[in-house]
Amino acid sequence: MANNPVASILSHHPTLVIDGALATELERRGYDLKDDLWSAKILLEQPEIIKQVHLDYFRAGADCAITASYQATVEGFEKRGLNRIEAIALMQKSVKLAAEARDEFWSDPANRIGRDQPFVAASVGPYGAFLADGSEYRGEYGLSEKELRDFHRPRMKTLIEAGADMLACETIPCLIEAQAIANLLEEFPDTTAWFSFSARDERHISEGQVFAECVKQLEDNSQIAAVGINCTSPVYIPSLIREAAKVTAKPILVYPNSGERYNAETNDWNGNPVVDSFGEQAREWYVAGARLIGGCCRTTPEDIRVIASWARSPRAAENQP
Ligand SMILES: [Zn+2]
């Protein structure tokens, strides 16, 4: 059986707490990320600060760290003037930094009380994140399933070989990309992954396919440890959870953004968060059936701290806000 850290934690706890935004935290600390490949820039120039943000999320209560490899691809790094070997080394570094933060956190016995050992979920961002034109919220790449497999293979291989505990295949806007990644996963039979789509409304993923249909398509793949939605407005989340629950026996995960909207032209976020307290609102997602809960863009360690404060107690989790 492939290593499945999701099943392991959910066998001891009612909820698995995912971390929050990495980029938002880096910006709050004064780093300018208005760059198509901000992750490359920070991995190259300030790796320690990425490790520090991972540590802050573990301290806030996260059971896993999603690595800084969302936009990291050989092609993307090559555009920045790195060669293939350097690009692969940076992806490996994203896993190493998260693992170091986890080991440091776990080495303190005080941090182990009531917790399972956190794990490293290596981010596999969609093809649209590599394009850096906002198409992870649109899809419509015009690529075949095979072309998408070929795109994803080298990074996936690198992240697995670097020692990631599992893969976080995230912000997937279209069914064909989910199928490509699911098929590719079979080339790495000892690895599990979570699959997370971006959605456009209460029932449809970004490109327009019915979310429940997409979930159903992934149901028979035993390497897929959880399915759900990320980087989507919190207002759509309860409905999307209920749609998934009708068709899957896998744990459902949600890590929405704050509800602000991404503007690909300015590399910026517009509007206001739609919920007053993200972490309190998240109880509603637990009640609707989600078992892995965290935050995507614009969420903070404080949001994760609030989720962790109710999520580890089943009775507290069931109490509506
Ligand atoms: Zn996001």
CSV table of C-alpha atoms and ligand atoms in Angstrom, one decimal:
chain,number,residue,atom,x,y,z
A,1,MET,CA,0.0,0.0,0.0
A,2,ALA,CA,1.2,3.5,-0.8
A,3,ASN,CA,1.9,5.8,2.2
A,4,ASN,CA,-1.3,7.7,3.0
A,5,PRO,CA,-0.7,10.4,5.6
A,6,VAL,CA,-4.3,11.6,5.2
A,7,ALA,CA,-5.9,8.3,6.3
A,8,SER,CA,-3.4,8.0,9.1
A,9,ILE,CA,-4.3,11.4,10.7
A,10,LEU,CA,-8.0,11.0,10.1
A,11,SER,CA,-7.9,7.7,11.9
A,12,HIS,CA,-6.9,9.7,15.1
A,13,HIS,CA,-8.6,13.0,14.6
A,14,PRO,CA,-12.0,14.2,13.2
A,15,THR,CA,-10.3,16.8,11.0
A,16,LEU,CA,-7.0,17.3,9.3
A,17,VAL,CA,-5.8,20.9,9.4
A,18,ILE,CA,-4.3,22.1,6.1
A,19,ASP,CA,-2.0,25.2,6.2
A,20,GLY,CA,-2.8,28.7,4.7
A,21,ALA,CA,-1.3,30.9,2.1
A,22,LEU,CA,2.4,31.1,1.6
A,23,ALA,CA,2.6,34.0,-0.8
A,24,THR,CA,0.4,36.2,1.3
A,25,GLU,CA,2.5,35.6,4.4
A,26,LEU,CA,5.7,36.4,2.4
A,27,GLU,CA,4.1,39.7,1.2
A,28,ARG,CA,3.0,40.6,4.7
A,29,ARG,CA,6.7,40.3,5.7
A,30,GLY,CA,7.6,42.7,3.0
A,31,TYR,CA,8.7,40.5,0.1
A,32,ASP,CA,7.6,41.8,-3.3
A,33,LEU,CA,6.1,38.8,-5.2
A,34,LYS,CA,4.8,40.7,-8.2
A,35,ASP,CA,6.8,38.4,-10.5
A,36,ASP,CA,5.5,35.5,-12.5
A,37,LEU,CA,7.9,33.2,-10.8
A,38,TRP,CA,8.0,34.6,-7.3
A,39,SER,CA,8.6,31.1,-5.8
A,40,ALA,CA,11.8,30.7,-7.8
A,41,LYS,CA,12.9,34.2,-6.7
A,42,ILE,CA,12.4,33.4,-3.0
A,43,LEU,CA,13.6,29.8,-3.2
A,44,LEU,CA,16.8,31.2,-4.7
A,45,GLU,CA,17.3,34.3,-2.7
A,46,GLN,CA,15.5,33.8,0.7
A,47,PRO,CA,14.9,30.1,1.3
A,48,GLU,CA,15.0,30.6,5.1
A,49,ILE,CA,11.9,32.8,5.0
A,50,ILE,CA,9.9,30.0,3.3
A,51,LYS,CA,11.0,27.6,6.1
A,52,GLN,CA,9.9,30.2,8.7
A,53,VAL,CA,6.4,30.5,7.2
A,54,HIS,CA,6.0,26.7,7.2
A,55,LEU,CA,7.1,26.7,10.9
A,56,ASP,CA,4.5,29.4,11.7
A,57,TYR,CA,1.8,27.3,10.1
A,58,PHE,CA,2.8,24.1,12.1
A,59,ARG,CA,2.8,26.2,15.3
A,60,ALA,CA,-0.7,27.6,14.3
A,61,GLY,CA,-1.9,24.0,14.2
A,62,ALA,CA,-1.4,22.8,10.6
A,63,ASP,CA,-1.0,19.0,10.0
A,64,CYS,CA,0.8,19.5,6.8
A,65,ALA,CA,2.9,22.0,4.8
A,66,ILE,CA,2.1,22.6,1.2
A,67,THR,CA,5.5,23.2,-0.5
A,68,ALA,CA,6.5,26.3,-2.5
A,69,SER,CA,6.5,24.4,-5.8
A,70,TYR,CA,3.1,25.5,-7.0
A,71,GLN,CA,4.6,27.5,-9.9
A,72,ALA,CA,7.9,25.6,-10.0
A,73,THR,CA,8.4,23.9,-13.3
A,74,VAL,CA,11.5,23.2,-15.4
A,75,GLU,CA,10.1,25.3,-18.3
A,76,GLY,CA,9.2,28.1,-16.1
A,77,PHE,CA,12.6,28.3,-14.3
A,78,GLU,CA,14.3,28.0,-17.7
A,79,LYS,CA,12.5,31.2,-18.8
A,80,ARG,CA,14.2,32.8,-15.8
A,81,GLY,CA,17.6,31.8,-17.1
A,82,LEU,CA,18.1,28.7,-14.9
A,83,ASN,CA,19.3,25.5,-16.5
A,84,ARG,CA,17.5,22.2,-16.0
A,85,ILE,CA,19.7,20.9,-13.2
A,86,GLU,CA,19.3,24.2,-11.3
A,87,ALA,CA,15.5,24.1,-11.8
A,88,ILE,CA,15.3,20.6,-10.5
A,89,ALA,CA,17.4,21.6,-7.5
A,90,LEU,CA,15.0,24.4,-6.6
A,91,MET,CA,12.0,22.0,-6.7
A,92,GLN,CA,13.9,19.6,-4.4
A,93,LYS,CA,14.7,22.6,-2.1
A,94,SER,CA,11.0,23.4,-1.8
A,95,VAL,CA,10.4,19.9,-0.3
A,96,LYS,CA,13.6,20.1,1.8
A,97,LEU,CA,12.6,23.4,3.4
A,98,ALA,CA,9.1,22.1,4.4
A,99,ALA,CA,10.7,18.8,5.8
A,100,GLU,CA,13.2,20.8,7.8
A,101,ALA,CA,10.5,23.0,9.3
A,102,ARG,CA,8.5,19.9,10.2
A,103,ASP,CA,11.5,18.2,11.8
A,104,GLU,CA,12.3,21.3,13.8
A,105,PHE,CA,8.7,21.6,14.9
A,106,TRP,CA,8.5,18.0,15.8
A,107,SER,CA,11.8,17.8,17.7
A,108,ASP,CA,10.2,19.8,20.6
A,109,PRO,CA,8.1,17.4,22.7
A,110,ALA,CA,5.8,20.2,23.7
A,111,ASN,CA,4.6,20.5,20.1
A,112,ARG,CA,3.6,16.8,20.0
A,113,ILE,CA,0.8,17.0,22.6
A,114,GLY,CA,-2.4,16.0,21.0
A,115,ARG,CA,-0.9,16.0,17.6
A,116,ASP,CA,0.1,13.6,14.9
A,117,GLN,CA,3.4,14.2,13.1
A,118,PRO,CA,2.8,16.8,10.4
A,119,PHE,CA,3.6,15.8,6.8
A,120,VAL,CA,4.9,17.4,3.6
A,121,ALA,CA,2.4,17.8,0.8
A,122,ALA,CA,4.3,18.8,-2.4
A,123,SER,CA,2.4,21.3,-4.4
A,124,VAL,CA,1.7,20.3,-8.0
A,125,GLY,CA,0.2,23.4,-9.5
A,126,PRO,CA,-1.8,23.2,-12.7
A,127,TYR,CA,-0.6,24.0,-16.2
A,128,GLY,CA,-2.3,27.3,-15.8
A,129,ALA,CA,-0.1,28.4,-13.0
A,130,PHE,CA,2.9,27.9,-15.2
A,131,LEU,CA,1.3,30.1,-17.9
A,132,ALA,CA,0.8,32.7,-15.1
A,133,ASP,CA,-2.1,34.3,-16.9
A,134,GLY,CA,-4.9,33.4,-14.5
A,135,SER,CA,-5.9,30.3,-16.5
A,136,GLU,CA,-5.9,28.1,-13.4
A,137,TYR,CA,-9.3,29.8,-12.9
A,138,ARG,CA,-10.4,29.2,-16.5
A,139,GLY,CA,-8.9,26.0,-18.0
A,140,GLU,CA,-9.3,25.8,-21.8
A,141,TYR,CA,-5.6,25.1,-22.3
A,142,GLY,CA,-6.1,23.5,-25.7
A,143,LEU,CA,-3.7,20.7,-24.8
A,144,SER,CA,-4.3,16.9,-25.0
A,145,GLU,CA,-4.3,14.6,-22.0
A,146,LYS,CA,-0.9,13.2,-23.1
A,147,GLU,CA,0.6,16.7,-23.4
A,148,LEU,CA,-0.6,17.5,-19.9
A,149,ARG,CA,0.9,14.2,-18.6
A,150,ASP,CA,4.2,15.1,-20.3
A,151,PHE,CA,4.1,18.6,-18.7
A,152,HIS,CA,3.5,17.3,-15.2
A,153,ARG,CA,5.8,14.2,-15.2
A,154,PRO,CA,9.3,15.8,-14.5
A,155,ARG,CA,8.1,17.9,-11.5
A,156,MET,CA,6.1,15.1,-10.1
A,157,LYS,CA,9.1,12.8,-10.3
A,158,THR,CA,11.4,15.4,-8.8
A,159,LEU,CA,9.0,16.1,-5.8
A,160,ILE,CA,8.5,12.4,-5.1
A,161,GLU,CA,12.2,11.7,-5.2
A,162,ALA,CA,12.9,14.6,-3.0
A,163,GLY,CA,11.0,12.9,-0.2
A,164,ALA,CA,7.5,14.5,-0.2
A,165,ASP,CA,5.1,12.5,1.9
A,166,MET,CA,2.4,13.0,-0.6
A,167,LEU,CA,1.4,15.3,-3.5
A,168,ALA,CA,-1.1,18.2,-3.3
A,169,CYS,CA,-2.4,18.4,-6.9
A,170,GLU,CA,-4.2,21.7,-6.6
A,171,THR,CA,-6.3,24.5,-8.2
A,172,ILE,CA,-7.1,22.1,-11.1
A,173,PRO,CA,-9.5,24.0,-13.4
A,174,CYS,CA,-10.5,21.3,-15.9
A,175,LEU,CA,-11.3,17.6,-15.9
A,176,ILE,CA,-8.8,16.7,-18.6
A,177,GLU,CA,-6.0,17.9,-16.4
A,178,ALA,CA,-7.2,15.9,-13.4
A,179,GLN,CA,-7.4,12.8,-15.6
A,180,ALA,CA,-3.9,13.4,-16.9
A,181,ILE,CA,-2.5,13.7,-13.4
A,182,ALA,CA,-4.5,10.7,-12.2
A,183,ASN,CA,-3.1,8.6,-15.0
A,184,LEU,CA,0.4,9.9,-14.4
A,185,LEU,CA,0.2,9.0,-10.7
A,186,GLU,CA,0.0,5.4,-11.7
A,187,GLU,CA,3.6,5.6,-12.8
A,188,PHE,CA,4.5,6.3,-9.2
A,189,PRO,CA,2.6,3.5,-7.4
A,190,ASP,CA,4.0,4.2,-3.9
A,191,THR,CA,2.7,7.8,-3.9
A,192,THR,CA,-0.6,9.2,-2.8
A,193,ALA,CA,-2.1,12.6,-3.7
A,194,TRP,CA,-5.0,14.8,-3.0
A,195,PHE,CA,-6.8,16.3,-5.9
A,196,SER,CA,-8.3,19.7,-5.5
A,197,PHE,CA,-10.2,21.7,-8.2
A,198,SER,CA,-10.9,25.4,-8.5
A,199,ALA,CA,-14.6,26.2,-8.9
A,200,ARG,CA,-16.6,28.9,-10.7
A,201,ASP,CA,-19.8,28.5,-8.7
A,202,GLU,CA,-21.8,26.2,-6.4
A,203,ARG,CA,-21.7,23.2,-8.8
A,204,HIS,CA,-19.1,23.6,-11.5
A,205,ILE,CA,-15.3,23.6,-11.6
A,206,SER,CA,-13.6,26.5,-13.4
A,207,GLU,CA,-13.8,25.3,-16.9
A,208,GLY,CA,-17.5,24.4,-16.5
A,209,GLN,CA,-17.6,20.6,-15.9
A,210,VAL,CA,-19.9,19.5,-13.1
A,211,PHE,CA,-17.8,19.1,-9.9
A,212,ALA,CA,-19.6,15.9,-8.8
A,213,GLU,CA,-18.9,14.3,-12.2
A,214,CYS,CA,-15.2,15.1,-11.8
A,215,VAL,CA,-15.1,13.6,-8.3
A,216,LYS,CA,-16.8,10.5,-9.6
A,217,GLN,CA,-14.2,10.0,-12.3
A,218,LEU,CA,-11.5,9.9,-9.6
A,219,GLU,CA,-13.3,7.6,-7.3
A,220,ASP,CA,-11.6,4.3,-8.4
A,221,ASN,CA,-8.1,5.5,-8.2
A,222,SER,CA,-6.8,4.2,-4.8
A,223,GLN,CA,-3.8,6.5,-4.9
A,224,ILE,CA,-6.0,9.5,-4.5
A,225,ALA,CA,-6.3,10.1,-0.8
A,226,ALA,CA,-8.8,13.0,-0.8
A,227,VAL,CA,-10.7,15.1,-3.2
A,228,GLY,CA,-12.0,18.7,-3.0
A,229,ILE,CA,-11.8,22.3,-3.8
A,230,ASN,CA,-9.2,25.1,-3.2
A,231,CYS,CA,-8.6,28.7,-4.2
A,232,THR,CA,-12.3,29.4,-4.6
A,233,SER,CA,-14.6,31.8,-2.8
A,234,PRO,CA,-15.9,30.5,0.6
A,235,VAL,CA,-19.5,31.3,-0.5
A,236,TYR,CA,-19.5,28.3,-2.9
A,237,ILE,CA,-17.9,25.9,-0.5
A,238,PRO,CA,-20.8,24.3,1.5
A,239,SER,CA,-22.7,23.5,-1.7
A,240,LEU,CA,-19.6,22.0,-3.4
A,241,ILE,CA,-18.9,19.8,-0.3
A,242,ARG,CA,-22.5,18.5,-0.4
A,243,GLU,CA,-22.2,17.8,-4.1
A,244,ALA,CA,-19.0,15.8,-3.6
A,245,ALA,CA,-20.4,13.9,-0.6
A,246,LYS,CA,-23.1,12.4,-2.8
A,247,VAL,CA,-20.6,10.6,-5.0
A,248,THR,CA,-17.4,9.9,-3.1
A,249,ALA,CA,-16.3,7.8,-0.1
A,250,LYS,CA,-13.0,9.6,-0.1
A,251,PRO,CA,-12.3,12.3,2.5
A,252,ILE,CA,-13.4,15.7,1.2
A,253,LEU,CA,-10.9,18.6,1.4
A,254,VAL,CA,-11.5,22.3,1.2
A,255,TYR,CA,-9.1,25.2,1.4
A,256,PRO,CA,-10.8,28.2,-0.1
A,257,ASN,CA,-9.3,31.6,-0.6
A,258,SER,CA,-10.5,34.6,1.4
A,259,GLY,CA,-13.1,35.5,-1.3
A,260,GLU,CA,-11.1,38.3,-2.9
A,261,ARG,CA,-10.6,37.9,-6.6
A,262,TYR,CA,-7.3,37.4,-8.4
A,263,ASN,CA,-6.4,39.9,-11.2
A,264,ALA,CA,-3.8,38.2,-13.5
A,265,GLU,CA,-3.0,41.5,-15.2
A,266,THR,CA,-1.7,43.2,-12.1
A,267,ASN,CA,-0.7,40.0,-10.2
A,268,ASP,CA,-2.9,41.3,-7.4
A,269,TRP,CA,-6.1,40.6,-5.4
A,270,ASN,CA,-9.2,42.9,-5.5
A,271,GLY,CA,-12.2,43.2,-3.3
A,272,ASN,CA,-12.7,42.4,0.3
A,273,PRO,CA,-12.8,39.1,2.1
A,274,VAL,CA,-16.4,37.7,2.1
A,275,VAL,CA,-16.3,36.3,5.6
A,276,ASP,CA,-15.6,38.1,8.8
A,277,SER,CA,-13.8,35.2,10.4
A,278,PHE,CA,-12.5,32.6,8.0
A,279,GLY,CA,-11.6,30.2,10.7
A,280,GLU,CA,-15.1,30.3,12.4
A,281,GLN,CA,-16.8,30.0,9.0
A,282,ALA,CA,-14.8,26.9,8.4
A,283,ARG,CA,-16.9,25.0,11.0
A,284,GLU,CA,-19.8,25.1,8.5
A,285,TRP,CA,-17.6,23.2,6.0
A,286,TYR,CA,-16.9,20.5,8.7
A,287,VAL,CA,-20.7,20.2,9.3
A,288,ALA,CA,-21.3,19.9,5.5
A,289,GLY,CA,-18.9,17.0,5.4
A,290,ALA,CA,-15.3,18.2,4.8
A,291,ARG,CA,-12.6,16.5,6.8
A,292,LEU,CA,-9.4,18.3,5.5
A,293,ILE,CA,-9.8,22.0,6.1
A,294,GLY,CA,-7.4,25.0,5.6
A,295,GLY,CA,-7.0,28.1,3.6
A,296,CYS,CA,-5.6,29.2,0.2
A,297,CYS,CA,-4.6,32.6,-1.0
A,298,ARG,CA,-5.0,35.6,1.4
A,299,THR,CA,-5.4,33.4,4.5
A,300,THR,CA,-3.0,33.6,7.4
A,301,PRO,CA,-1.6,31.6,10.3
A,302,GLU,CA,-4.2,33.3,12.5
A,303,ASP,CA,-7.0,31.8,10.3
A,304,ILE,CA,-5.4,28.3,10.7
A,305,ARG,CA,-5.0,28.8,14.4
A,306,VAL,CA,-8.8,29.4,14.7
A,307,ILE,CA,-9.6,26.3,12.6
A,308,ALA,CA,-7.2,24.1,14.7
A,309,SER,CA,-8.8,25.4,17.9
A,310,TRP,CA,-12.1,23.8,17.1
A,311,ALA,CA,-11.0,21.1,14.7
A,312,ARG,CA,-9.3,18.8,17.1
A,313,SER,CA,-12.3,18.4,19.3
A,314,PRO,CA,-15.2,16.5,17.7
A,315,ARG,CA,-17.8,18.1,19.9
A,316,ALA,CA,-16.5,21.6,19.4
A,317,ALA,CA,-16.4,20.9,15.6
A,318,GLU,CA,-20.0,20.0,15.5
A,319,ASN,CA,-21.2,23.1,17.3
A,320,GLN,CA,-22.3,25.6,14.8
A,321,PRO,CA,-20.7,29.0,15.0
B,1,ZN,ZN,-5.0,30.1,-3.8
